[in-house]
PDB file of C-alpha atoms in Angstrom:
ATOM      1  CA  MET A  31      53.130 -10.157  -9.906  1.00  0.00           C
ATOM      2  CA  ALA A  32      50.378 -12.068 -11.656  1.00  0.00           C
ATOM      3  CA  ARG A  33      47.917 -13.556  -9.147  1.00  0.00           C
ATOM      4  CA  THR A  34      47.093 -17.104 -10.150  1.00  0.00           C
ATOM      5  CA  GLU A  35      44.934 -19.786  -8.537  1.00  0.00           C
ATOM      6  CA  SER A  36      46.066 -23.381  -8.524  1.00  0.00           C
ATOM      7  CA  ASN A  37      44.429 -25.982 -10.726  1.00  0.00           C
ATOM      8  CA  MET A  38      42.516 -28.663  -8.892  1.00  0.00           C
ATOM      9  CA  LEU A  39      43.945 -31.940 -10.213  1.00  0.00           C
ATOM     10  CA  PRO A  40      41.843 -35.047  -9.789  1.00  0.00           C
ATOM     11  CA  LEU A  41      42.327 -36.356  -6.286  1.00  0.00           C
ATOM     12  CA  GLY A  42      43.773 -39.860  -6.198  1.00  0.00           C
ATOM     13  CA  THR A  43      46.285 -39.076  -8.959  1.00  0.00           C
ATOM     14  CA  LYS A  44      49.652 -40.726  -8.308  1.00  0.00           C
ATOM     15  CA  ALA A  45      52.184 -38.006  -7.544  1.00  0.00           C
ATOM     16  CA  PRO A  46      55.021 -37.830 -10.079  1.00  0.00           C
ATOM     17  CA  ASP A  47      58.429 -38.807  -8.716  1.00  0.00           C
ATOM     18  CA  PHE A  48      61.374 -36.428  -9.003  1.00  0.00           C
ATOM     19  CA  SER A  49      65.106 -36.218  -8.406  1.00  0.00           C
ATOM     20  CA  LEU A  50      66.207 -32.684  -7.527  1.00  0.00           C
ATOM     21  CA  VAL A  51      69.155 -31.009  -5.791  1.00  0.00           C
ATOM     22  CA  ASP A  52      68.642 -29.928  -2.172  1.00  0.00           C
ATOM     23  CA  THR A  53      69.894 -26.511  -1.058  1.00  0.00           C
ATOM     24  CA  LYS A  54      70.958 -27.882   2.349  1.00  0.00           C
ATOM     25  CA  ASP A  55      73.551 -30.404   1.211  1.00  0.00           C
ATOM     26  CA  ASP A  56      73.743 -30.227  -2.608  1.00  0.00           C
ATOM     27  CA  GLN A  57      72.529 -33.845  -2.714  1.00  0.00           C
ATOM     28  CA  VAL A  58      69.916 -35.175  -5.127  1.00  0.00           C
ATOM     29  CA  LYS A  59      66.670 -36.081  -3.344  1.00  0.00           C
ATOM     30  CA  SER A  60      63.790 -38.095  -4.757  1.00  0.00           C
ATOM     31  CA  LEU A  61      60.148 -38.204  -3.739  1.00  0.00           C
ATOM     32  CA  ASP A  62      60.526 -41.900  -3.047  1.00  0.00           C
ATOM     33  CA  LYS A  63      63.282 -41.202  -0.485  1.00  0.00           C
ATOM     34  CA  LEU A  64      61.440 -38.240   1.079  1.00  0.00           C
ATOM     35  CA  LYS A  65      58.067 -39.935   1.664  1.00  0.00           C
ATOM     36  CA  GLY A  66      56.693 -39.830   5.180  1.00  0.00           C
ATOM     37  CA  THR A  67      55.241 -42.836   6.982  1.00  0.00           C
ATOM     38  CA  THR A  68      51.727 -41.347   6.977  1.00  0.00           C
ATOM     39  CA  GLY A  69      51.969 -38.962   4.015  1.00  0.00           C
ATOM     40  CA  THR A  70      54.005 -36.347   2.208  1.00  0.00           C
ATOM     41  CA  LEU A  71      53.533 -32.685   1.481  1.00  0.00           C
ATOM     42  CA  VAL A  72      54.979 -31.213  -1.722  1.00  0.00           C
ATOM     43  CA  MET A  73      54.971 -27.403  -1.865  1.00  0.00           C
ATOM     44  CA  PHE A  74      55.980 -25.290  -4.840  1.00  0.00           C
ATOM     45  CA  ILE A  75      57.340 -22.045  -3.396  1.00  0.00           C
ATOM     46  CA  CYS A  76      59.941 -19.410  -4.212  1.00  0.00           C
ATOM     47  CA  ASN A  77      61.850 -16.608  -2.514  1.00  0.00           C
ATOM     48  CA  HIS A  78      60.479 -13.461  -4.160  1.00  0.00           C
ATOM     49  CA  CYS A  79      56.716 -14.040  -4.129  1.00  0.00           C
ATOM     50  CA  PRO A  80      54.849 -11.825  -1.628  1.00  0.00           C
ATOM     51  CA  TYR A  81      52.266 -14.606  -1.131  1.00  0.00           C
ATOM     52  CA  VAL A  82      55.005 -16.999   0.008  1.00  0.00           C
ATOM     53  CA  LYS A  83      56.714 -14.304   2.078  1.00  0.00           C
ATOM     54  CA  SER A  84      53.456 -13.624   3.926  1.00  0.00           C
ATOM     55  CA  ILE A  85      53.132 -17.254   5.078  1.00  0.00           C
ATOM     56  CA  GLN A  86      56.785 -18.105   5.810  1.00  0.00           C
ATOM     57  CA  GLN A  87      56.416 -18.456   9.593  1.00  0.00           C
ATOM     58  CA  ALA A  88      53.087 -20.279   9.347  1.00  0.00           C
ATOM     59  CA  MET A  89      54.563 -22.595   6.703  1.00  0.00           C
ATOM     60  CA  VAL A  90      57.478 -23.494   8.992  1.00  0.00           C
ATOM     61  CA  ASN A  91      55.153 -23.951  11.992  1.00  0.00           C
ATOM     62  CA  ASP A  92      52.745 -26.115  10.005  1.00  0.00           C
ATOM     63  CA  ALA A  93      55.647 -28.190   8.657  1.00  0.00           C
ATOM     64  CA  HIS A  94      56.761 -28.945  12.219  1.00  0.00           C
ATOM     65  CA  THR A  95      53.192 -30.011  13.076  1.00  0.00           C
ATOM     66  CA  LEU A  96      52.944 -32.251  10.005  1.00  0.00           C
ATOM     67  CA  ILE A  97      56.345 -33.841  10.581  1.00  0.00           C
ATOM     68  CA  LYS A  98      55.218 -34.825  14.108  1.00  0.00           C
ATOM     69  CA  MET A  99      52.265 -36.626  12.450  1.00  0.00           C
ATOM     70  CA  GLY A 100      54.615 -38.600  10.188  1.00  0.00           C
ATOM     71  CA  VAL A 101      53.954 -36.398   7.147  1.00  0.00           C
ATOM     72  CA  ASN A 102      57.273 -35.439   5.552  1.00  0.00           C
ATOM     73  CA  VAL A 103      57.448 -32.048   3.879  1.00  0.00           C
ATOM     74  CA  VAL A 104      59.430 -30.916   0.841  1.00  0.00           C
ATOM     75  CA  ALA A 105      59.516 -27.546  -0.937  1.00  0.00           C
ATOM     76  CA  ILE A 106      60.421 -27.081  -4.606  1.00  0.00           C
ATOM     77  CA  MET A 107      61.400 -23.868  -6.388  1.00  0.00           C
ATOM     78  CA  SER A 108      60.625 -23.933 -10.121  1.00  0.00           C
ATOM     79  CA  ASN A 109      60.948 -20.270 -11.156  1.00  0.00           C
ATOM     80  CA  ASP A 110      63.425 -19.067 -13.760  1.00  0.00           C
ATOM     81  CA  PRO A 111      66.307 -17.661 -11.660  1.00  0.00           C
ATOM     82  CA  GLN A 112      67.818 -15.942 -14.712  1.00  0.00           C
ATOM     83  CA  GLU A 113      64.834 -13.600 -14.864  1.00  0.00           C
ATOM     84  CA  TYR A 114      64.252 -13.626 -11.087  1.00  0.00           C
ATOM     85  CA  PRO A 115      67.694 -13.601  -9.405  1.00  0.00           C
ATOM     86  CA  GLU A 116      66.090 -13.533  -5.949  1.00  0.00           C
ATOM     87  CA  ASP A 117      65.118 -17.147  -6.674  1.00  0.00           C
ATOM     88  CA  SER A 118      68.695 -18.305  -7.394  1.00  0.00           C
ATOM     89  CA  PHE A 119      70.085 -21.438  -5.740  1.00  0.00           C
ATOM     90  CA  GLU A 120      72.292 -19.306  -3.483  1.00  0.00           C
ATOM     91  CA  ASN A 121      69.328 -17.204  -2.390  1.00  0.00           C
ATOM     92  CA  MET A 122      67.289 -20.368  -1.815  1.00  0.00           C
ATOM     93  CA  GLN A 123      70.042 -21.491   0.567  1.00  0.00           C
ATOM     94  CA  LYS A 124      69.892 -18.157   2.404  1.00  0.00           C
ATOM     95  CA  VAL A 125      66.089 -18.239   2.757  1.00  0.00           C
ATOM     96  CA  ALA A 126      66.096 -21.862   3.951  1.00  0.00           C
ATOM     97  CA  LYS A 127      68.696 -20.996   6.577  1.00  0.00           C
ATOM     98  CA  LYS A 128      67.031 -17.719   7.655  1.00  0.00           C
ATOM     99  CA  TRP A 129      63.686 -19.430   8.249  1.00  0.00           C
ATOM    100  CA  ALA A 130      65.246 -22.689   9.535  1.00  0.00           C
ATOM    101  CA  TYR A 131      63.242 -24.785   7.088  1.00  0.00           C
ATOM    102  CA  PRO A 132      62.648 -28.183   8.682  1.00  0.00           C
ATOM    103  CA  PHE A 133      62.289 -29.650   5.188  1.00  0.00           C
ATOM    104  CA  PRO A 134      64.398 -29.987   2.038  1.00  0.00           C
ATOM    105  CA  TYR A 135      64.225 -27.011  -0.352  1.00  0.00           C
ATOM    106  CA  LEU A 136      64.875 -28.338  -3.862  1.00  0.00           C
ATOM    107  CA  ILE A 137      65.520 -26.596  -7.164  1.00  0.00           C
ATOM    108  CA  ASP A 138      63.589 -27.629 -10.279  1.00  0.00           C
ATOM    109  CA  GLN A 139      65.987 -26.130 -12.831  1.00  0.00           C
ATOM    110  CA  ASP A 140      64.308 -27.453 -15.970  1.00  0.00           C
ATOM    111  CA  GLN A 141      60.807 -26.884 -14.552  1.00  0.00           C
ATOM    112  CA  GLN A 142      59.775 -30.417 -15.475  1.00  0.00           C
ATOM    113  CA  VAL A 143      58.589 -31.270 -11.960  1.00  0.00           C
ATOM    114  CA  ALA A 144      56.290 -28.234 -11.824  1.00  0.00           C
ATOM    115  CA  ARG A 145      54.882 -29.264 -15.198  1.00  0.00           C
ATOM    116  CA  ALA A 146      54.412 -32.876 -14.087  1.00  0.00           C
ATOM    117  CA  TYR A 147      52.427 -31.716 -11.055  1.00  0.00           C
ATOM    118  CA  GLY A 148      50.493 -29.073 -12.956  1.00  0.00           C
ATOM    119  CA  ALA A 149      51.806 -26.446 -10.531  1.00  0.00           C
ATOM    120  CA  VAL A 150      51.027 -22.923 -11.661  1.00  0.00           C
ATOM    121  CA  CYS A 151      51.582 -20.634  -8.686  1.00  0.00           C
ATOM    122  CA  THR A 152      53.590 -20.087  -5.543  1.00  0.00           C
ATOM    123  CA  PRO A 153      52.590 -21.423  -3.160  1.00  0.00           C
ATOM    124  CA  ASP A 154      51.024 -24.467  -4.807  1.00  0.00           C
ATOM    125  CA  ILE A 155      50.532 -27.300  -2.324  1.00  0.00           C
ATOM    126  CA  PHE A 156      49.970 -31.045  -2.779  1.00  0.00           C
ATOM    127  CA  GLY A 157      49.191 -33.399   0.114  1.00  0.00           C
ATOM    128  CA  LEU A 158      49.895 -37.075  -0.554  1.00  0.00           C
ATOM    129  CA  ASN A 159      48.789 -40.138   1.353  1.00  0.00           C
ATOM    130  CA  ALA A 160      51.251 -42.855   2.399  1.00  0.00           C
ATOM    131  CA  GLN A 161      50.818 -44.519  -1.015  1.00  0.00           C
ATOM    132  CA  GLY A 162      51.843 -41.332  -2.841  1.00  0.00           C
ATOM    133  CA  GLU A 163      48.393 -40.404  -4.157  1.00  0.00           C
ATOM    134  CA  ILE A 164      47.374 -36.740  -4.227  1.00  0.00           C
ATOM    135  CA  LYS A 165      44.623 -36.283  -1.648  1.00  0.00           C
ATOM    136  CA  TYR A 166      44.958 -32.547  -0.986  1.00  0.00           C
ATOM    137  CA  ARG A 167      45.381 -29.733  -3.454  1.00  0.00           C
ATOM    138  CA  GLY A 168      44.982 -26.350  -1.932  1.00  0.00           C
ATOM    139  CA  ARG A 169      46.072 -23.577   0.338  1.00  0.00           C
ATOM    140  CA  LEU A 170      47.951 -23.386   3.614  1.00  0.00           C
ATOM    141  CA  ASP A 171      45.304 -21.056   5.049  1.00  0.00           C
ATOM    142  CA  ALA A 172      43.159 -18.100   3.978  1.00  0.00           C
ATOM    143  CA  ALA A 173      45.927 -15.500   4.388  1.00  0.00           C
ATOM    144  CA  GLY A 174      46.420 -14.901   0.680  1.00  0.00           C
ATOM    145  CA  ILE A 175      48.832 -12.001   0.318  1.00  0.00           C
ATOM    146  CA  ASN A 176      48.220 -10.914   3.909  1.00  0.00           C
ATOM    147  CA  GLU A 177      50.410 -12.168   6.718  1.00  0.00           C
ATOM    148  CA  SER A 178      49.279 -15.516   8.073  1.00  0.00           C
ATOM    149  CA  HIS A 179      48.351 -15.526  11.769  1.00  0.00           C
ATOM    150  CA  ASP A 180      47.189 -17.886  14.505  1.00  0.00           C
ATOM    151  CA  GLY A 181      43.555 -16.844  14.128  1.00  0.00           C
ATOM    152  CA  LEU A 182      43.269 -18.372  10.664  1.00  0.00           C
ATOM    153  CA  ARG A 183      41.992 -21.918  10.236  1.00  0.00           C
ATOM    154  CA  ARG A 184      44.951 -24.171   9.395  1.00  0.00           C
ATOM    155  CA  ASP A 185      43.315 -25.600   6.234  1.00  0.00           C
ATOM    156  CA  LEU A 186      46.311 -27.707   5.259  1.00  0.00           C
ATOM    157  CA  VAL A 187      47.019 -29.075   8.742  1.00  0.00           C
ATOM    158  CA  VAL A 188      43.338 -29.921   9.327  1.00  0.00           C
ATOM    159  CA  ALA A 189      43.124 -31.727   6.000  1.00  0.00           C
ATOM    160  CA  MET A 190      46.333 -33.688   6.490  1.00  0.00           C
ATOM    161  CA  GLU A 191      45.288 -34.591  10.042  1.00  0.00           C
ATOM    162  CA  GLU A 192      42.049 -36.038   8.603  1.00  0.00           C
ATOM    163  CA  LEU A 193      44.075 -37.971   6.045  1.00  0.00           C
ATOM    164  CA  VAL A 194      46.385 -39.434   8.678  1.00  0.00           C
ATOM    165  CA  GLN A 195      43.496 -40.392  10.983  1.00  0.00           C
ATOM    166  CA  THR A 196      40.915 -41.653   8.479  1.00  0.00           C
ATOM    167  CA  GLY A 197      42.677 -42.161   5.152  1.00  0.00           C
ATOM    168  CA  GLU A 198      40.444 -39.563   3.507  1.00  0.00           C
ATOM    169  CA  ILE A 199      39.983 -35.778   3.488  1.00  0.00           C
ATOM    170  CA  ASN A 200      36.423 -34.531   3.860  1.00  0.00           C
ATOM    171  CA  SER A 201      37.272 -30.864   4.458  1.00  0.00           C
ATOM    172  CA  VAL A 202      36.553 -28.374   1.703  1.00  0.00           C
ATOM    173  CA  GLN A 203      39.696 -27.858  -0.362  1.00  0.00           C
ATOM    174  CA  HIS A 204      40.262 -24.267  -1.434  1.00  0.00           C
ATOM    175  CA  PRO A 205      42.706 -23.620  -4.270  1.00  0.00           C
ATOM    176  CA  SER A 206      45.941 -21.949  -3.365  1.00  0.00           C
ATOM    177  CA  MET A 207      46.662 -18.552  -4.834  1.00  0.00           C
ATOM    178  CA  GLY A 208      49.857 -16.692  -5.426  1.00  0.00           C
ATOM    179  CA  CYS A 209      52.252 -15.442  -8.055  1.00  0.00           C
ATOM    180  CA  SER A 210      52.392 -17.402 -11.280  1.00  0.00           C
ATOM    181  CA  ILE A 211      55.373 -19.675 -11.769  1.00  0.00           C
ATOM    182  CA  LYS A 212      57.960 -17.801 -13.816  1.00  0.00           C
ATOM    183  CA  TRP A 213      58.548 -20.052 -16.811  1.00  0.00           C
ATOM    184  CA  THR A 214      61.734 -19.871 -18.830  1.00  0.00           C
ATOM    185  CA  GLN A 215      61.534 -18.111 -22.181  1.00  0.00           C
ATOM    186  CA  ASN A 216      62.284 -21.256 -24.179  1.00  0.00           C
ATOM    187  CA  THR A 217      59.238 -23.133 -22.855  1.00  0.00           C
ATOM    188  CA  ASN A 218      55.657 -22.949 -23.882  1.00  0.00           C
ATOM    189  CA  ASN A 219      53.310 -22.767 -20.938  1.00  0.00           C
TER     190      ASN A 219
END
């Protein structure tokens, strides 16, 4: 497990579109079709990372909160499942079902979407405004590898609430941290 902090891309960058297969229905989903009325959250996660495991319940709870605000949520898994079988499509389906993900959980088999976003770790979180511009790049909360709990400030929810209400985010944005994305052997990253 290599702890990595996310890169802070310039805010205002147009989020790259994608077309990826969803674990729930085996259908291809695009960012354009998944956009929320007030914003969209794109999370790069996986099944095996202890950082992601520690925030699973908080991630689901926060997703429900965001969806009520009109912010659609999507999760993408970009790890190499050949080297990390726990991150296979079948295991993604099991995790999504176990945690009752209220959002699509997509597989980025060729890792091109992670590259396009500059994602480097799991979790790596991007909050978009209604126009699809990146306005948030950071963490869910301060849990890190520890289990997330109600006492922690909901950094992501607070920021996205600001975005929905004012069109801007003035909160401090802390980089996410987690396990590095597991790149395939035939790629240079």
